[in-house]
């Protein structure tokens, strides 16, 4: 069978079941139109609000006060407006309270309000509140109650949050003060107990053990220097003669003079030599030059009169070297200093040994000190941050009390709607009509698939019998009447669609009611 013949057969079979298809279409359309008519009419009421935030004051308080952005407050207010307590207030202030009789219905109504009340942000400062209900007056009342609640929350929520924040910060400050005092007491007791081996602020962050070690090193260095000076003085004593500049005493000459035997030049040279030897060693070039000058002055003769002839030769008189006496005095001083430093070294070594013994007996002492100091630092930092937050809260509270931070205005107040917004009955009626027609066609097609009647010569030949030909049935009055009746029923279906589309059944129901 070619496709054209198959299509003709299915059309013929479907036309045979056209009344069934029309009945299915009537049933589907009737039930659908009745169901659409029973859908509750929903009215929508809305209001538009404008929130003007003080941007200049917000910029001024940024970084100083806490939560200095009114736009952030508005966002939080919008998100928290539809809380369960607020929805309960809306129900009690409208006619919705009369629709509930028990707690279960109240919970369902609260869930419905939370779902149906919509807060939509149009711009940065403009947003809308809308609600749908089958009663237009209730829809308006719910929106009006939500707007009123929004204004009340805008003035009360910020104050409540500020008071709550102040109380919380004050409570935390008191708690941290107590913890900080306890930490300071533990820290002081620990430092007093192990003051010898712990770092001390009075010692510049060093411990007594470190200070004792540094002092011991310094004493040992001073002792080594003193011993070096002693060796140098001993060397100078070994190189310095016991007597210097012998004086001569003549029989007829005048009384013996000091230094150069009455020679002023020799006396001056001897004085300079003594001064140099007090400061320098005998091998120093200045000392050697001064000694040479003294020798030349003494060999050149004195400034006094010559000894008379026949007199006895002068007898040399030895004089103690004053430099030797000074070196011996310095040696005694250095010996005393060495003895004192030796005693200090012993005392310092004993102190270092004692402190090191304490440190060895407490291997975890430094770790405990680090933990205590870290806990104290954390508590102190948190306490100082809480104090700063308290001041920020004070500034923010003053700004919100003395300045009009947010100005709210109702741009479009809610009104009682006159035209429903849902359901879209014309669209639903059209959809039901299309669905009914398709359901009838599908019913006719399904019956044609189950029909085993013969609609063509090809169906007869499939039986294996010889088929000579076919004779067309003459058009009778019965067939014409049937076609006319089917057309009338189809037109009635379309007329019913037009009636429900124009709202005649609803008007009739209202008229009868």
Short mmCIF file of C-alpha atoms in Angstrom, two decimals:
data_model
loop_
_atom_site.label_atom_id
_atom_site.label_comp_id
_atom_site.label_asym_id
_atom_site.label_seq_id
_atom_site.Cartn_x
_atom_site.Cartn_y
_atom_site.Cartn_z
CA UNK A 1 0.00 0.00 0.00
CA UNK A 2 1.40 3.35 -1.01
CA UNK A 3 1.47 6.21 1.50
CA UNK A 4 -1.37 8.03 -0.21
CA UNK A 5 -3.65 5.04 0.07
CA UNK A 6 -2.70 4.52 3.72
CA UNK A 7 -3.55 8.14 4.53
CA UNK A 8 -6.91 7.82 2.77
CA UNK A 9 -7.67 4.64 4.70
CA UNK A 10 -6.85 6.23 8.09
CA UNK A 11 -8.90 9.30 7.25
CA UNK A 12 -11.84 7.17 6.23
CA UNK A 13 -11.56 5.08 9.39
CA UNK A 14 -11.28 8.21 11.51
CA UNK A 15 -14.31 9.76 9.89
CA UNK A 16 -16.26 6.67 10.76
CA UNK A 17 -15.51 7.41 14.45
CA UNK A 18 -16.05 11.15 14.13
CA UNK A 19 -18.90 11.16 16.62
CA UNK A 20 -16.72 9.55 19.24
CA UNK A 21 -14.08 12.15 18.56
CA UNK A 22 -16.63 14.94 18.83
CA UNK A 23 -17.94 13.50 22.09
CA UNK A 24 -14.42 13.30 23.54
CA UNK A 25 -13.77 16.88 22.47
CA UNK A 26 -17.02 18.03 24.12
CA UNK A 27 -16.21 16.19 27.33
CA UNK A 28 -12.64 17.49 27.52
CA UNK A 29 -13.62 21.07 26.68
CA UNK A 30 -16.56 21.07 29.04
CA UNK A 31 -14.56 19.72 31.94
CA UNK A 32 -11.64 22.03 31.19
CA UNK A 33 -13.78 25.14 30.85
CA UNK A 34 -15.60 24.31 34.04
CA UNK A 35 -12.31 23.82 35.85
CA UNK A 36 -10.90 27.10 34.52
CA UNK A 37 -14.08 28.84 35.57
CA UNK A 38 -13.65 27.45 39.08
CA UNK A 39 -10.13 28.84 39.40
CA UNK A 40 -10.15 31.65 41.97
CA UNK A 41 -9.70 35.13 40.65
CA UNK A 42 -6.61 36.78 42.05
CA UNK A 43 -6.12 40.52 42.42
CA UNK A 44 -2.76 42.20 42.89
CA UNK A 45 -2.04 45.31 44.91
CA UNK A 46 1.39 46.96 45.02
CA UNK A 47 3.21 49.92 46.50
CA UNK A 48 6.47 51.60 45.55
CA UNK A 49 8.85 52.94 48.19
CA UNK A 50 11.82 55.26 47.86
CA UNK A 51 14.75 55.15 50.32
CA UNK A 52 17.15 58.09 50.20
CA UNK A 53 20.44 57.33 52.01
CA UNK A 54 22.70 60.13 53.21
CA UNK A 55 25.74 59.31 51.09
CA UNK A 56 27.79 62.27 52.34
CA UNK A 57 27.47 61.27 55.99
CA UNK A 58 28.20 57.66 55.06
CA UNK A 59 31.46 58.66 53.39
CA UNK A 60 32.37 60.78 56.39
CA UNK A 61 31.84 57.93 58.85
CA UNK A 62 33.49 55.26 56.71
CA UNK A 63 36.30 53.63 58.67
CA UNK A 64 35.27 55.45 61.88
CA UNK A 65 31.80 54.24 62.82
CA UNK A 66 30.44 50.72 62.62
CA UNK A 67 27.94 49.92 59.83
CA UNK A 68 28.02 53.38 58.35
CA UNK A 69 26.18 52.36 55.12
CA UNK A 70 22.39 52.95 55.20
CA UNK A 71 22.00 50.99 51.96
CA UNK A 72 23.30 47.93 53.78
CA UNK A 73 20.76 48.56 56.53
CA UNK A 74 17.97 48.70 53.95
CA UNK A 75 19.05 45.42 52.41
CA UNK A 76 19.08 43.74 55.81
CA UNK A 77 15.68 45.25 56.59
CA UNK A 78 14.21 43.92 53.35
CA UNK A 79 15.52 40.43 54.03
CA UNK A 80 14.26 40.37 57.62
CA UNK A 81 10.90 42.07 57.01
CA UNK A 82 9.08 38.84 56.17
CA UNK A 83 10.00 37.07 59.39
CA UNK A 84 7.41 34.98 61.19
CA UNK A 85 6.64 37.58 63.93
CA UNK A 86 6.16 40.29 61.30
CA UNK A 87 3.88 38.06 59.22
CA UNK A 88 1.84 37.30 62.33
CA UNK A 89 1.40 41.07 62.82
CA UNK A 90 0.22 41.42 59.22
CA UNK A 91 -2.35 38.63 59.70
CA UNK A 92 -3.69 40.13 62.91
CA UNK A 93 -4.03 43.61 61.35
CA UNK A 94 -6.00 42.46 58.25
CA UNK A 95 -9.05 40.34 57.45
CA UNK A 96 -6.77 37.34 57.02
CA UNK A 97 -7.19 36.65 60.71
CA UNK A 98 -10.76 35.56 60.06
CA UNK A 99 -9.66 32.86 57.63
CA UNK A 100 -7.82 30.76 60.22
CA UNK A 101 -9.41 28.71 62.96
CA UNK A 102 -6.48 26.68 64.30
CA UNK A 103 -2.72 26.70 64.50
CA UNK A 104 -2.28 24.50 61.43
CA UNK A 105 -4.22 26.90 59.20
CA UNK A 106 -2.29 29.82 60.71
CA UNK A 107 1.03 28.15 59.88
CA UNK A 108 -0.13 27.50 56.33
CA UNK A 109 -1.25 31.12 55.99
CA UNK A 110 2.11 32.37 57.31
CA UNK A 111 3.92 30.18 54.77
CA UNK A 112 1.65 31.49 52.00
CA UNK A 113 2.29 35.11 52.94
CA UNK A 114 6.05 34.52 53.05
CA UNK A 115 5.79 33.08 49.55
CA UNK A 116 3.33 35.55 48.01
CA UNK A 117 4.49 38.87 49.47
CA UNK A 118 7.23 39.95 47.12
CA UNK A 119 9.75 42.74 47.70
CA UNK A 120 11.43 43.63 44.41
CA UNK A 121 14.28 46.11 44.01
CA UNK A 122 13.83 48.20 40.87
CA UNK A 123 16.77 50.57 41.28
CA UNK A 124 19.32 51.29 43.97
CA UNK A 125 16.83 53.36 46.00
CA UNK A 126 13.45 52.27 44.60
CA UNK A 127 11.69 49.01 45.39
CA UNK A 128 8.14 47.63 45.27
CA UNK A 129 5.97 45.52 47.57
CA UNK A 130 3.15 43.50 45.96
CA UNK A 131 0.69 40.80 47.03
CA UNK A 132 -2.01 38.75 45.32
CA UNK A 133 -5.29 37.52 46.79
CA UNK A 134 -8.76 36.59 45.55
CA UNK A 135 -10.16 39.46 47.62
CA UNK A 136 -8.96 42.81 46.22
CA UNK A 137 -9.47 44.62 49.53
CA UNK A 138 -7.45 42.04 51.42
CA UNK A 139 -4.65 42.36 48.84
CA UNK A 140 -4.59 46.13 49.42
CA UNK A 141 -4.71 45.75 53.22
CA UNK A 142 -1.82 43.27 53.25
CA UNK A 143 0.39 45.59 51.18
CA UNK A 144 -0.56 48.57 53.37
CA UNK A 145 0.23 46.58 56.54
CA UNK A 146 3.59 45.55 55.06
CA UNK A 147 4.45 49.18 54.23
CA UNK A 148 3.48 50.30 57.73
CA UNK A 149 5.53 47.51 59.25
CA UNK A 150 8.46 48.50 57.03
CA UNK A 151 8.37 52.09 58.29
CA UNK A 152 8.14 50.96 61.90
CA UNK A 153 11.00 48.50 61.46
CA UNK A 154 13.15 51.16 59.77
CA UNK A 155 12.89 53.39 62.83
CA UNK A 156 13.01 50.70 65.52
CA UNK A 157 15.30 48.01 64.13
CA UNK A 158 18.37 50.21 63.94
CA UNK A 159 17.89 51.42 67.51
CA UNK A 160 17.36 47.88 68.78
CA UNK A 161 20.40 46.63 66.92
CA UNK A 162 22.49 49.49 68.29
CA UNK A 163 21.36 48.80 71.87
CA UNK A 164 21.97 45.09 71.41
CA UNK A 165 25.43 45.76 69.99
CA UNK A 166 26.30 48.08 72.88
CA UNK A 167 25.19 45.50 75.43
CA UNK A 168 27.14 42.75 73.70
CA UNK A 169 30.31 44.83 73.46
CA UNK A 170 30.02 45.91 77.11
CA UNK A 171 29.58 42.29 78.16
CA UNK A 172 32.59 41.19 76.12
CA UNK A 173 34.72 44.04 77.50
CA UNK A 174 33.87 43.02 81.08
CA UNK A 175 34.69 39.40 80.28
CA UNK A 176 38.01 40.31 78.65
CA UNK A 177 38.91 42.61 81.54
CA UNK A 178 38.55 39.68 83.93
CA UNK A 179 40.54 37.37 81.66
CA UNK A 180 43.20 40.03 81.13
CA UNK A 181 43.64 40.56 84.88
CA UNK A 182 43.98 36.82 85.41
CA UNK A 183 46.51 36.58 82.58
CA UNK A 184 48.50 39.52 83.99
CA UNK A 185 48.55 37.89 87.42
CA UNK A 186 49.74 34.54 85.99
CA UNK A 187 52.35 36.35 83.93
CA UNK A 188 53.63 38.35 86.93
CA UNK A 189 53.75 35.27 89.17
CA UNK A 190 55.62 33.28 86.54
CA UNK A 191 58.13 36.07 85.96
CA UNK A 192 58.65 36.58 89.70
CA UNK A 193 59.24 32.85 90.17
CA UNK A 194 61.73 32.51 87.32
CA UNK A 195 63.03 36.06 87.20
CA UNK A 196 66.64 34.85 87.09
CA UNK A 197 66.36 33.07 83.73
CA UNK A 198 63.49 34.93 82.02
CA UNK A 199 63.87 38.08 79.91
CA UNK A 200 63.18 41.25 81.86
CA UNK A 201 62.00 44.60 80.52
CA UNK A 202 64.17 46.35 83.14
CA UNK A 203 67.23 44.68 81.58
CA UNK A 204 66.29 45.64 78.03
CA UNK A 205 64.66 42.32 77.20
CA UNK A 206 67.57 40.21 78.45
CA UNK A 207 67.53 37.72 81.31
CA UNK A 208 69.68 37.79 84.42
CA UNK A 209 71.55 34.78 83.11
CA UNK A 210 72.46 36.61 79.93
CA UNK A 211 73.37 39.73 81.91
CA UNK A 212 75.56 37.69 84.28
CA UNK A 213 77.32 36.06 81.34
CA UNK A 214 77.98 39.44 79.74
CA UNK A 215 79.25 40.85 83.05
CA UNK A 216 81.54 37.83 83.53
CA UNK A 217 82.96 38.27 80.05
CA UNK A 218 83.59 41.96 80.77
CA UNK A 219 85.33 41.17 84.10
CA UNK A 220 87.51 38.59 82.41
CA UNK A 221 88.43 41.09 79.73
CA UNK A 222 89.29 43.73 82.36
CA UNK A 223 91.33 41.13 84.28
CA UNK A 224 93.29 40.22 81.17
CA UNK A 225 93.96 43.91 80.52
CA UNK A 226 95.12 44.42 84.10
CA UNK A 227 97.49 41.47 83.89
CA UNK A 228 98.88 42.83 80.63
CA UNK A 229 99.46 46.21 82.28
CA UNK A 230 101.22 44.47 85.19
CA UNK A 231 103.56 42.70 82.82
CA UNK A 232 104.35 45.99 81.11
CA UNK A 233 105.06 47.71 84.47
CA UNK A 234 107.28 44.85 85.55
CA UNK A 235 109.21 45.18 82.30
CA UNK A 236 109.58 48.91 82.85
CA UNK A 237 110.81 48.32 86.41
CA UNK A 238 113.37 45.83 85.16
CA UNK A 239 114.65 48.34 82.59
CA UNK A 240 114.66 51.36 84.88
CA UNK A 241 117.82 52.04 86.99
CA UNK A 242 117.41 52.43 90.72
CA UNK A 243 119.44 55.69 90.81
CA UNK A 244 119.77 58.49 88.31
CA UNK A 245 121.83 61.63 87.75
CA UNK A 246 124.56 61.24 90.44
CA UNK A 247 125.47 64.49 92.25
CA UNK A 248 129.04 65.57 93.03
CA UNK A 249 130.23 67.12 96.27
CA UNK A 250 133.62 69.07 96.12
CA UNK A 251 135.97 69.98 99.00
CA UNK A 252 136.34 73.68 98.18
CA UNK A 253 133.46 74.08 95.85
CA UNK A 254 130.18 75.35 96.96
CA UNK A 255 127.54 73.09 98.31
CA UNK A 256 126.30 70.38 96.00
CA UNK A 257 123.49 71.42 93.72
CA UNK A 258 120.81 69.12 92.40
CA UNK A 259 120.87 67.54 88.97
CA UNK A 260 123.79 68.99 87.05
CA UNK A 261 125.89 70.09 90.04
CA UNK A 262 124.94 73.70 89.71
CA UNK A 263 124.63 73.53 85.88
CA UNK A 264 121.17 74.95 85.02
CA UNK A 265 121.17 73.29 81.64
CA UNK A 266 121.88 69.89 83.13
CA UNK A 267 119.18 70.41 85.79
CA UNK A 268 116.61 71.27 83.13
CA UNK A 269 117.60 68.25 81.03
CA UNK A 270 117.30 66.00 84.06
CA UNK A 271 113.83 67.37 84.85
CA UNK A 272 112.62 66.76 81.30
CA UNK A 273 114.06 63.26 81.39
CA UNK A 274 112.16 62.48 84.58
CA UNK A 275 108.89 63.71 83.11
CA UNK A 276 109.37 61.65 79.93
CA UNK A 277 110.21 58.48 81.84
CA UNK A 278 107.02 58.83 83.82
CA UNK A 279 105.04 58.49 80.62
CA UNK A 280 107.32 56.53 78.28
CA UNK A 281 109.67 53.57 78.39
CA UNK A 282 113.44 53.86 78.35
CA UNK A 283 113.60 52.61 74.77
CA UNK A 284 111.37 55.41 73.49
CA UNK A 285 113.24 57.82 71.15
CA UNK A 286 112.27 60.88 73.21
CA UNK A 287 113.66 59.29 76.36
CA UNK A 288 116.89 58.32 74.54
CA UNK A 289 117.28 61.87 73.18
CA UNK A 290 116.65 63.40 76.61
CA UNK A 291 119.24 61.09 78.17
CA UNK A 292 121.78 62.10 75.52
CA UNK A 293 121.10 65.81 76.15
CA UNK A 294 121.56 65.26 79.90
CA UNK A 295 124.85 63.45 79.31
CA UNK A 296 126.10 66.26 77.09
CA UNK A 297 125.09 68.87 79.64
CA UNK A 298 126.89 67.08 82.44
CA UNK A 299 130.07 66.53 80.37
CA UNK A 300 130.17 70.19 79.30
CA UNK A 301 130.83 71.39 82.84
CA UNK A 302 128.72 73.19 85.28
CA UNK A 303 128.01 76.80 85.40
CA UNK A 304 129.80 77.34 88.79
CA UNK A 305 133.48 78.19 89.48
CA UNK A 306 136.19 75.59 88.86
CA UNK A 307 137.55 73.58 91.72
CA UNK A 308 140.69 75.06 93.28
CA UNK A 309 143.96 73.43 92.60
CA UNK A 310 145.18 70.93 95.02
CA UNK A 311 141.63 70.21 96.23
CA UNK A 312 140.39 66.64 96.53
CA UNK A 313 138.35 65.22 93.56
CA UNK A 314 134.56 65.33 94.00
CA UNK A 315 132.82 62.32 95.45
CA UNK A 316 129.71 61.06 93.55
CA UNK A 317 126.52 60.95 95.54
CA UNK A 318 123.82 58.39 94.26
CA UNK A 319 120.17 59.50 94.33
CA UNK A 320 117.11 57.23 94.16
CA UNK A 321 115.29 57.25 90.82
CA UNK A 322 111.80 58.84 91.32
CA UNK A 323 110.49 56.98 88.26
CA UNK A 324 111.21 53.70 89.99
CA UNK A 325 109.11 54.79 92.92
CA UNK A 326 106.22 55.75 90.64
CA UNK A 327 106.40 52.44 88.77
CA UNK A 328 106.31 50.55 92.03
CA UNK A 329 103.26 52.54 93.12
CA UNK A 330 101.56 51.75 89.81
CA UNK A 331 102.48 48.08 90.22
CA UNK A 332 100.82 48.04 93.64
CA UNK A 333 97.66 49.62 92.16
CA UNK A 334 97.54 47.11 89.32
CA UNK A 335 98.02 44.23 91.78
CA UNK A 336 95.09 45.52 93.81
CA UNK A 337 92.97 45.85 90.69
CA UNK A 338 93.91 42.31 89.62
CA UNK A 339 92.92 40.97 93.03
CA UNK A 340 89.57 42.78 92.87
CA UNK A 341 88.86 41.57 89.34
CA UNK A 342 89.85 38.03 90.30
CA UNK A 343 87.38 38.13 93.15
CA UNK A 344 84.68 39.53 90.81
CA UNK A 345 85.43 36.78 88.30
CA UNK A 346 84.90 34.12 90.91
CA UNK A 347 81.66 35.70 92.11
CA UNK A 348 80.38 36.12 88.53
CA UNK A 349 81.26 32.53 87.63
CA UNK A 350 79.41 31.28 90.69
CA UNK A 351 76.35 33.36 89.74
CA UNK A 352 76.42 32.08 86.14
CA UNK A 353 76.73 28.50 87.37
CA UNK A 354 73.76 28.99 89.69
CA UNK A 355 71.56 30.50 86.96
CA UNK A 356 72.57 27.85 84.45
CA UNK A 357 71.66 25.19 86.98
CA UNK A 358 68.19 26.74 87.33
CA UNK A 359 67.82 26.87 83.55
CA UNK A 360 68.87 23.23 83.18
CA UNK A 361 66.39 22.13 85.84
CA UNK A 362 63.53 23.82 83.90
CA UNK A 363 63.90 22.67 80.27
CA UNK A 364 60.38 23.82 79.24
CA UNK A 365 60.63 27.18 80.96
CA UNK A 366 61.07 29.18 77.77
CA UNK A 367 58.15 27.38 76.08
CA UNK A 368 55.91 28.12 79.06
CA UNK A 369 56.97 31.76 79.01
CA UNK A 370 56.20 32.02 75.27
CA UNK A 371 52.74 30.48 75.77
CA UNK A 372 51.91 32.78 78.66
CA UNK A 373 53.10 35.87 76.77
CA UNK A 374 51.20 34.82 73.63
CA UNK A 375 47.95 34.31 75.54
CA UNK A 376 48.43 37.64 77.25
CA UNK A 377 49.12 39.41 73.93
CA UNK A 378 46.01 37.89 72.30
CA UNK A 379 43.78 38.90 75.21
CA UNK A 380 45.22 42.40 75.26
CA UNK A 381 44.79 42.85 71.50
CA UNK A 382 41.17 41.66 71.60
CA UNK A 383 40.47 43.89 74.59
CA UNK A 384 41.87 46.94 72.80
CA UNK A 385 39.84 46.10 69.67
CA UNK A 386 36.67 45.89 71.77
CA UNK A 387 37.43 49.28 73.28
CA UNK A 388 37.83 50.70 69.77
CA UNK A 389 34.54 49.08 68.70
CA UNK A 390 32.79 50.64 71.67
CA UNK A 391 33.96 54.09 70.59
CA UNK A 392 32.85 53.34 67.02
CA UNK A 393 29.42 52.34 68.29
CA UNK A 394 29.20 55.59 70.23
CA UNK A 395 30.01 57.62 67.11
CA UNK A 396 27.59 55.62 64.96
CA UNK A 397 24.83 56.00 67.56
CA UNK A 398 25.35 59.74 67.69
CA UNK A 399 25.24 59.93 63.89
CA UNK A 400 22.00 57.95 63.69
CA UNK A 401 20.38 59.87 66.53
CA UNK A 402 21.31 63.39 65.46
CA UNK A 403 21.19 62.93 61.67
CA UNK A 404 18.42 61.80 59.31
CA UNK A 405 20.40 58.96 57.78
CA UNK A 406 17.58 57.34 55.74
CA UNK A 407 14.49 59.08 54.37
CA UNK A 408 11.60 56.80 53.32
CA UNK A 409 8.80 57.93 51.00
CA UNK A 410 5.80 56.10 49.53
CA UNK A 411 5.89 56.87 45.82
CA UNK A 412 2.80 54.83 44.88
CA UNK A 413 0.50 53.90 47.78
CA UNK A 414 -1.44 50.63 47.57
CA UNK A 415 -4.97 50.80 46.14
CA UNK A 416 -7.84 48.34 45.81
CA UNK A 417 -7.36 46.60 42.41
CA UNK A 418 -10.35 46.48 40.06
CA UNK A 419 -9.07 44.07 37.42
CA UNK A 420 -7.75 40.61 38.20
CA UNK A 421 -4.25 39.63 37.19
CA UNK A 422 -4.75 35.87 37.40
CA UNK A 423 -5.75 33.48 36.07
CA UNK A 424 -5.54 34.35 32.36
CA UNK A 425 -8.86 32.76 31.47
CA UNK A 426 -8.92 33.58 27.72
CA UNK A 427 -5.59 31.86 27.29
CA UNK A 428 -6.69 28.92 29.41
CA UNK A 429 -10.02 28.60 27.52
CA UNK A 430 -8.14 28.57 24.23
CA UNK A 431 -5.76 25.97 25.54
CA UNK A 432 -8.68 23.79 26.69
CA UNK A 433 -10.32 24.05 23.23
CA UNK A 434 -7.13 23.02 21.49
CA UNK A 435 -6.63 20.23 23.98
CA UNK A 436 -10.19 18.97 23.47
CA UNK A 437 -9.84 18.94 19.69
CA UNK A 438 -6.54 17.11 19.92
CA UNK A 439 -8.03 14.63 22.38
CA UNK A 440 -10.91 13.91 19.93
CA UNK A 441 -8.52 13.43 17.04
CA UNK A 442 -6.36 11.10 19.09
CA UNK A 443 -9.45 9.11 20.14
CA UNK A 444 -10.56 8.76 16.50
CA UNK A 445 -7.08 7.77 15.41
CA UNK A 446 -6.83 5.17 18.18
CA UNK A 447 -10.20 3.68 17.22
CA UNK A 448 -9.17 3.61 13.55
CA UNK A 449 -6.10 1.62 14.51
CA UNK A 450 -8.31 -0.91 16.31
CA UNK A 451 -10.91 -1.02 13.52
CA UNK A 452 -10.69 -4.18 11.35
CA UNK A 453 -13.27 -3.10 8.76
CA UNK A 454 -12.52 -3.01 5.01
CA UNK A 455 -12.16 0.46 3.63
CA UNK A 456 -10.48 -0.27 0.26
CA UNK A 457 -9.99 -2.94 -2.38
CA UNK A 458 -6.49 -3.47 -1.07
CA UNK A 459 -7.90 -4.59 2.29
CA UNK A 460 -10.02 -7.21 0.47
CA UNK A 461 -7.17 -8.47 -1.65
CA UNK A 462 -5.09 -8.99 1.51
CA UNK A 463 -7.52 -11.85 2.32
CA UNK A 464 -6.34 -13.78 -0.72
CA UNK A 465 -9.69 -13.75 -2.48
CA UNK A 466 -10.15 -12.55 -6.07
CA UNK A 467 -11.64 -9.07 -6.20
CA UNK A 468 -13.23 -8.05 -9.51
CA UNK A 469 -13.79 -4.36 -8.67
CA UNK A 470 -15.52 -1.87 -6.45
CA UNK A 471 -18.77 0.08 -6.64
CA UNK A 472 -19.16 3.49 -4.99
CA UNK A 473 -22.14 3.93 -2.71
CA UNK A 474 -24.62 6.56 -3.82
CA UNK A 475 -24.93 9.72 -1.65
CA UNK A 476 -28.05 9.32 0.41
CA UNK A 477 -30.05 11.67 2.56
CA UNK A 478 -28.97 9.87 5.71
CA UNK A 479 -25.32 10.58 5.09
CA UNK A 480 -26.07 14.17 4.31
CA UNK A 481 -28.05 14.59 7.52
CA UNK A 482 -25.31 12.94 9.53
CA UNK A 483 -22.70 15.30 8.08
CA UNK A 484 -24.97 18.25 8.76
CA UNK A 485 -25.51 17.15 12.36
CA UNK A 486 -21.79 16.68 12.89
CA UNK A 487 -21.13 20.15 11.53
CA UNK A 488 -23.77 21.63 13.81
CA UNK A 489 -22.28 19.91 16.85
CA UNK A 490 -18.82 21.19 15.91
CA UNK A 491 -20.19 24.71 15.54
CA UNK A 492 -21.86 24.36 18.92
CA UNK A 493 -18.48 23.47 20.38
CA UNK A 494 -17.03 26.66 18.90
CA UNK A 495 -20.05 28.60 20.15
CA UNK A 496 -19.47 27.24 23.63
CA UNK A 497 -15.85 28.44 23.40
CA UNK A 498 -17.05 31.88 22.43
CA UNK A 499 -19.54 31.91 25.30
CA UNK A 500 -17.00 31.01 27.97
CA UNK A 501 -14.52 33.42 26.41
CA UNK A 502 -17.02 36.27 26.76
CA UNK A 503 -17.82 35.30 30.34
CA UNK A 504 -21.44 34.39 29.83
CA UNK A 505 -21.41 31.43 32.29
CA UNK A 506 -19.83 33.55 35.01
CA UNK A 507 -22.36 36.33 34.49
CA UNK A 508 -25.16 33.80 34.54
CA UNK A 509 -23.92 32.32 37.80
CA UNK A 510 -23.67 35.75 39.38
CA UNK A 511 -27.16 36.62 38.09
CA UNK A 512 -28.65 33.46 39.51
CA UNK A 513 -26.82 33.96 42.76
#
